[in-house]
Short mmCIF file of C-alpha atoms and ligand atoms in Angstrom, two decimals:
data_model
loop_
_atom_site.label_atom_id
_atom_site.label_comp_id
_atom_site.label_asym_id
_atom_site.label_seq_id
_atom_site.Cartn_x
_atom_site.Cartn_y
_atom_site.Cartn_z
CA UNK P 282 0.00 0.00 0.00
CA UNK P 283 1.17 3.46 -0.88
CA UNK P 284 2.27 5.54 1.75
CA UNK P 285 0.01 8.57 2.57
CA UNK P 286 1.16 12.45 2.72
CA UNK P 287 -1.27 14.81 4.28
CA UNK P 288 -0.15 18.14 3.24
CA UNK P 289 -1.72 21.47 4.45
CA UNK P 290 -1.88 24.94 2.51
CA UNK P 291 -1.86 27.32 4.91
CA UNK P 292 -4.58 30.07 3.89
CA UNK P 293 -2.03 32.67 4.33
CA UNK P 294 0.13 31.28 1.66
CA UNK P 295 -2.33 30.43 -0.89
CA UNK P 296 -4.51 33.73 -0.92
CA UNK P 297 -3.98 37.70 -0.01
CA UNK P 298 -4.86 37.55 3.01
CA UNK P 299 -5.42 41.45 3.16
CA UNK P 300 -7.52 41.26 0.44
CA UNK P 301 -11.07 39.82 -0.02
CA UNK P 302 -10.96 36.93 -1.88
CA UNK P 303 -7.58 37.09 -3.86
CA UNK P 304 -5.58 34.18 -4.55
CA UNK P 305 -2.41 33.98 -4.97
CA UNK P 306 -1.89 32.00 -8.19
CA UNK P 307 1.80 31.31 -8.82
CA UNK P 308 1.72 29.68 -4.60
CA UNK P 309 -0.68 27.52 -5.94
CA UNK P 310 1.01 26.33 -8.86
CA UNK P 311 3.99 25.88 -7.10
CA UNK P 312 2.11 23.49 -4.63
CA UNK P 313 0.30 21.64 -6.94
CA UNK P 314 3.87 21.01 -8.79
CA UNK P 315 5.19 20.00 -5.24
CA UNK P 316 2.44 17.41 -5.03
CA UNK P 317 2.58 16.10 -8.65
CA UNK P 318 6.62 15.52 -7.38
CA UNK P 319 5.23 13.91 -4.37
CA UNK P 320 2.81 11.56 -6.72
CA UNK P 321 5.50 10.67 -9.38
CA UNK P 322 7.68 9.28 -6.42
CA UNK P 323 4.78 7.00 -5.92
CA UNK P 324 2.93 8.57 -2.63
CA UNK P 325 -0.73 9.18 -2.12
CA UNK P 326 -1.26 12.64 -1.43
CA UNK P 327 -4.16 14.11 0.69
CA UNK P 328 -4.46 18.35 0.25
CA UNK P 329 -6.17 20.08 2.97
CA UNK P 330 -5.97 23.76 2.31
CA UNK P 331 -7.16 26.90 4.69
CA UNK P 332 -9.38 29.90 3.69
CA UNK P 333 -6.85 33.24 4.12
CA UNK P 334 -8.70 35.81 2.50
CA UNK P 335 -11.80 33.28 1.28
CA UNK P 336 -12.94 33.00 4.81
CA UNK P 337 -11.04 34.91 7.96
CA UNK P 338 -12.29 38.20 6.58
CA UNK P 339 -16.01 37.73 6.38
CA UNK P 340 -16.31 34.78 9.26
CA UNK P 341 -14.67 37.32 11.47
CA UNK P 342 -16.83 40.02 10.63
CA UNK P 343 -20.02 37.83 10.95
CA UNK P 344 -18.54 36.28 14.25
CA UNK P 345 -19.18 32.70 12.68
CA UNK P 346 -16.39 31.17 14.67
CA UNK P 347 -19.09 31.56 17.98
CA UNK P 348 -21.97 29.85 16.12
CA UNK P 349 -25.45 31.96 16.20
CA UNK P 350 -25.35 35.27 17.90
CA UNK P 351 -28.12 37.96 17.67
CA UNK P 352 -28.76 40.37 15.24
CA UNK P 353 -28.44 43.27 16.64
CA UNK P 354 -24.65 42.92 17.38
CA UNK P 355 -24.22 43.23 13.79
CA UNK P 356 -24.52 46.41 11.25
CA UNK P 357 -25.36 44.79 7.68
CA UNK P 358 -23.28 44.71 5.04
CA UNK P 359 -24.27 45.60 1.28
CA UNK P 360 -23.66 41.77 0.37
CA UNK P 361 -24.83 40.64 3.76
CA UNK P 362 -27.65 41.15 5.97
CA UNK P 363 -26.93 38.36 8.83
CA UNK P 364 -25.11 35.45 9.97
CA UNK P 365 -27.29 33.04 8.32
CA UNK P 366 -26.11 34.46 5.14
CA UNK P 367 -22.58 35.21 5.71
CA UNK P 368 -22.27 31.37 6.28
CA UNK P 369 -23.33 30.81 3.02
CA UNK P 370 -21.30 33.20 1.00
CA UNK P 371 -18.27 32.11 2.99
CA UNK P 372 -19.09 28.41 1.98
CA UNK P 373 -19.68 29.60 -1.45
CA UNK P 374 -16.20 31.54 -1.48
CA UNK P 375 -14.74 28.54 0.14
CA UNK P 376 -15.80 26.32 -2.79
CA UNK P 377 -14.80 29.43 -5.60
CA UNK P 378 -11.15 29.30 -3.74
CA UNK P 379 -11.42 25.49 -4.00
CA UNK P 380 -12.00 25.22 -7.50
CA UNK P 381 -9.32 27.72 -8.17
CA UNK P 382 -7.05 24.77 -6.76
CA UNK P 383 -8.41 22.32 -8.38
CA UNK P 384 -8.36 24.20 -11.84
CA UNK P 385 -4.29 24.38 -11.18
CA UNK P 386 -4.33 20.34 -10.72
CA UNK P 387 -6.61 20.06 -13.89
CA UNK P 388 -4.00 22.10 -15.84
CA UNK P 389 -0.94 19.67 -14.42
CA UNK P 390 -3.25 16.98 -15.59
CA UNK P 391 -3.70 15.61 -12.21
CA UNK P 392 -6.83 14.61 -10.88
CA UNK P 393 -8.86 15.53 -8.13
CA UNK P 394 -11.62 14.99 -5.90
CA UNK P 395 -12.89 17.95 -3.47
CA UNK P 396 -14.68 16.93 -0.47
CA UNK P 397 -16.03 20.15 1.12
CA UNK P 398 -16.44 19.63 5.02
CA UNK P 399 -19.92 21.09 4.91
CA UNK P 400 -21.20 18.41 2.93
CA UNK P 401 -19.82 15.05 5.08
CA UNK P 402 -18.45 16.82 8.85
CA UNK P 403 -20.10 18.25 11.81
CA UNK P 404 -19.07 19.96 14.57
CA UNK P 405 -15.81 21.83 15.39
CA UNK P 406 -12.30 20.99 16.90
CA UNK P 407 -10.23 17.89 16.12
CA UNK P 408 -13.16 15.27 17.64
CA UNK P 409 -15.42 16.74 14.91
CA UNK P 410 -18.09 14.24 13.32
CA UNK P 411 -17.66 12.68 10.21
CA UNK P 412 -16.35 9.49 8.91
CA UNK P 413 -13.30 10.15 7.16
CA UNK P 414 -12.51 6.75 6.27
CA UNK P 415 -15.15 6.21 4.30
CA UNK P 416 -15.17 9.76 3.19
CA UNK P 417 -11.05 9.92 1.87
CA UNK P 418 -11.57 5.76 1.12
CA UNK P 419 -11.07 6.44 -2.82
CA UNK P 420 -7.56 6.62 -3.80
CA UNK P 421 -8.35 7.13 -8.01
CA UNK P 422 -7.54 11.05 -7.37
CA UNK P 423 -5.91 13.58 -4.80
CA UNK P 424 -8.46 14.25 -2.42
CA UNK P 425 -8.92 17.99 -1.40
CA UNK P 426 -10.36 19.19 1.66
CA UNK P 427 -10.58 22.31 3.23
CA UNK P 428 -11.12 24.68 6.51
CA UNK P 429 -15.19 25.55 6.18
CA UNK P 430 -18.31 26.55 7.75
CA UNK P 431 -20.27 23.55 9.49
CA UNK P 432 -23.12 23.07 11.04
CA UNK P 433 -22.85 22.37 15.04
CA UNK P 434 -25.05 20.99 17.37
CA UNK P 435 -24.49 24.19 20.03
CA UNK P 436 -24.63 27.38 18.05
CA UNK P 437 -25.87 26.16 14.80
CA UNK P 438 -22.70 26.57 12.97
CA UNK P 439 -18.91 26.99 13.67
CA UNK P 440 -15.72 27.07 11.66
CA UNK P 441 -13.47 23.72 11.56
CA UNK P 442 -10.05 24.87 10.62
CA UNK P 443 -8.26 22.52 8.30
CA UNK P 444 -5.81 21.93 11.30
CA UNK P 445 -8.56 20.04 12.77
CA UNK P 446 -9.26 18.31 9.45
CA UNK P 447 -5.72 17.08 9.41
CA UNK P 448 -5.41 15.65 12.49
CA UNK P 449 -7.90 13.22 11.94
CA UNK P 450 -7.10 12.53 8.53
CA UNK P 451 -4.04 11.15 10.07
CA UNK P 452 -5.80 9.08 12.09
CA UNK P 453 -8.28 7.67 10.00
CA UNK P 454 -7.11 7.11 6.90
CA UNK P 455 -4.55 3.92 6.51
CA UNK P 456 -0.90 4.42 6.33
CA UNK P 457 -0.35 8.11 6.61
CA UNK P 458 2.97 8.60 7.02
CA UNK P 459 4.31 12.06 7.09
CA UNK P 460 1.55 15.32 7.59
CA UNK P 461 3.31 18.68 6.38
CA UNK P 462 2.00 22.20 6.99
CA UNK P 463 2.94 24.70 4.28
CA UNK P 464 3.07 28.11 5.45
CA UNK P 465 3.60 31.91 5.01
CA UNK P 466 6.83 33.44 4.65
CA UNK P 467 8.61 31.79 7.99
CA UNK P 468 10.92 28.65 7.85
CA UNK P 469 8.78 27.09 11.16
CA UNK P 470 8.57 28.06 14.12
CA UNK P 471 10.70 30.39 16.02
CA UNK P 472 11.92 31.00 18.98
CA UNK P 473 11.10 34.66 19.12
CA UNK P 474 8.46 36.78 16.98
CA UNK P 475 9.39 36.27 13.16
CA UNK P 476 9.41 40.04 13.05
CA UNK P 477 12.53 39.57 15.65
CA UNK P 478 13.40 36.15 14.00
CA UNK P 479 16.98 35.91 13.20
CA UNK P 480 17.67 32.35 11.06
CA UNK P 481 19.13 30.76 13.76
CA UNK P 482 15.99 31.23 15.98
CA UNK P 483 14.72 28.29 14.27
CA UNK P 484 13.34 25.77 16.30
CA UNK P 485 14.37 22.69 14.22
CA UNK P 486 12.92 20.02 16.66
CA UNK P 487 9.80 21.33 18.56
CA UNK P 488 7.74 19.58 21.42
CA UNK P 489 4.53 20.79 23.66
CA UNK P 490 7.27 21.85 26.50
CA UNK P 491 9.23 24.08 24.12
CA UNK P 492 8.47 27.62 24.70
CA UNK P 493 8.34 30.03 21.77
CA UNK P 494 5.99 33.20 20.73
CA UNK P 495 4.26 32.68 17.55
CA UNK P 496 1.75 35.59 16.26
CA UNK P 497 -1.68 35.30 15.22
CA UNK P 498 -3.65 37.83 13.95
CA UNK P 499 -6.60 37.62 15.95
CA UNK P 500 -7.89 40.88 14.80
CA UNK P 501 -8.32 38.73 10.98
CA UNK P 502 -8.33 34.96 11.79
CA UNK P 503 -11.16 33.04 13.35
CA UNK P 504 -8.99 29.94 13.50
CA UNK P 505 -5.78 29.31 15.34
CA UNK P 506 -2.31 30.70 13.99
CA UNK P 507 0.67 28.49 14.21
CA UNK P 508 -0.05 28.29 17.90
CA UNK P 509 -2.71 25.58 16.51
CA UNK P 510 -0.87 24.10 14.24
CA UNK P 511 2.14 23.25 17.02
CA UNK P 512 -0.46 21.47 19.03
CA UNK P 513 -2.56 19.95 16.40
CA UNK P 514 0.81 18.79 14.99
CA UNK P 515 2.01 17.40 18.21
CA UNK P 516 -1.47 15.16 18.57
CA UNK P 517 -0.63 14.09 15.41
CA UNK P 518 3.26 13.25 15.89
CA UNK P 519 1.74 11.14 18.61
CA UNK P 520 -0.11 8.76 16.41
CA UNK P 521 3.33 7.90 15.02
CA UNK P 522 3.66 10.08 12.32
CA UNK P 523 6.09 12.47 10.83
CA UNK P 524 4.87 16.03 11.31
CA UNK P 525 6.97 19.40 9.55
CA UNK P 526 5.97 23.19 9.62
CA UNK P 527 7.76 24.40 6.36
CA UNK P 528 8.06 28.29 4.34
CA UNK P 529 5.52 27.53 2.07
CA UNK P 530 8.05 30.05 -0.49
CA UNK P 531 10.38 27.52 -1.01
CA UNK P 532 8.99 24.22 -2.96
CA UNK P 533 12.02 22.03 -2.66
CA UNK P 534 11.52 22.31 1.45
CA UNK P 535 8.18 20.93 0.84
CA UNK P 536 9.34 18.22 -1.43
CA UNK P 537 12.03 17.03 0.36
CA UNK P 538 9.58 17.24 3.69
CA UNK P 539 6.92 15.18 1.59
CA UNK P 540 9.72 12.50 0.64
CA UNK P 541 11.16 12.10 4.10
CA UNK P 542 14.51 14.26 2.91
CA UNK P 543 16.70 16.27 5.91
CA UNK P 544 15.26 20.38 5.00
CA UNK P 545 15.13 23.83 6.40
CA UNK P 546 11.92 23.84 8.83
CA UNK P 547 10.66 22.64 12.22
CA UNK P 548 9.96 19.02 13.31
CA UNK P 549 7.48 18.59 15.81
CA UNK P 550 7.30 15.74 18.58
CA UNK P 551 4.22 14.55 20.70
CA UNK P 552 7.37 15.15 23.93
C1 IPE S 222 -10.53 28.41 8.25
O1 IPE S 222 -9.77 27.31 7.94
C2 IPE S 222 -11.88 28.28 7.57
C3 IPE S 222 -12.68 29.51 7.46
C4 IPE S 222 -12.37 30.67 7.98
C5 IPE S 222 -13.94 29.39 6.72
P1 IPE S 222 -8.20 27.23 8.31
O2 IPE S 222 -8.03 27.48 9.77
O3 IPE S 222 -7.72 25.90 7.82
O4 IPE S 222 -7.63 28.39 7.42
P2 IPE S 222 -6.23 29.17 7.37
O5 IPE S 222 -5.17 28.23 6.94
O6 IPE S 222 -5.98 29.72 8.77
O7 IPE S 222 -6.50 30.27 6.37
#
């Protein structure tokens, strides 16, 4: 059986984040070239990919990371009267930035399958419901996944980040072997602010008792930062597999991450 990459594209990388809906094209095509690599070596590749500008800057807005809230908090927007719609255009922009992705494997004549969260998952947080191994069971084309808007039993509806997605992916699905998160313009994480960051604050082999100050715009992102992805990551390292936070900006880190190849980025250990 072929082994099993989970790879991650943070919404950061992949989009403006700044910017309402704006991808960022040439990142994508330089993903989608990392996982064609990662497919002509013979791996299975699972894509999860995050929302950046697709989904932060509305769901924050709208408050749709804290489910149903009244109406009155909000002042409409021209687009957007209430929650109950904003979850709907963010699912809708969710599947526009998904296609965009999958248009970039069409043209690199790879084939894929998207499997939007709303549609099979409930619930938020990495002990979401929905049965991923039947779900992810087909292994004709790349699977895609991605961080969405689903319905919850408290609140009505809630945001499950695709760090959450991953983690069970990873569990779930047979033989997953190595679980990468690309991300925006830092080489993992660092010991200080990346502002501060000198190369050498790298923290090339990170565990939950390693102490380090990541950022995370909380005034844009409903969803976690890297602090989420270190402890998502770590859950995950604990099932036995290989877990990297890599720059995003530099494909052959990915690649040789996705092989199993010594590169520039941060390891992370369940201890
Ligand atoms: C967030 O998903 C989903 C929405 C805001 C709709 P992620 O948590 O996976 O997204 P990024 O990677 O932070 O953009």
């Amino acid at each position: 059986m072929a082994e099993v990459v989970v790879i991650k594209f943070g919404g950061g990388l992949i989009t403006n984040k700044t910017k309402l809906c704006t991808p960022e094209l040439a990142v994508i095509n330089d993903l989608v070239d990392v996982v064609g690599q990662c497919l002509d070596s013979g791996k299975r590749v699972i894509v999860v990919h995050g929302a950046g500008s697709f989904g932060h800057l509305r769901a924050k807005y709208w408050r749709l990371n804290e489910g149903l809230v009244a109406d009155e908090n909000f002042v409409p927007e021209k687009d957007c009267r209430n929650q109950i719609q904003a979850v709907s255009i963010v699912r809708k922009d969710m599947l526009t930035l998904n296609s965009i992705i999958k248009s970039a494997f069409a043209r690199r004549g790879i084939s894929t399958t998207s499997l939007p969260p709303h549609l099979w998952a409930k619930n938020t947080g990495s002990n979401f419901d929905g049965d991923i191994a039947t779900t992810f069971a087909s292994t004709e084309s790349v699977p895609i996944t991605f961080g969405d808007v689903v319905d919850c039993d408290i609140g009505s509806f809630g945001i499950l980040s695709g760090d959450d997605l991953v983690v069970r992916i990873c569990r779930d699905v047979p033989n997953v072997k190595r679980l990468i998160f690309a991300i925006k313009g830092v080489d993992g994480i660092m010991s200080k602010p990346p502002s501060e960051a000198l190369p050498s604050d790298l923290i090339v082999e990170w565990s939950p008792s390693v102490k380090f100050t990541g950022i995370h715009h909380t005034d844009i992102d409903v969803t976690g930062g890297i602090g989420l992805k270190a402890s998502r990551g770590a859950e995950v390292a604990a099932m036995g597999v290989d877990v990297f936070i890599v720059n995003g900006g530099y494909p052959q880190r990915l690649i040789d991450a996705c092989l199993g190849k010594p590169t520039r980025g941060t390891q992370i250990f369940s201890e």
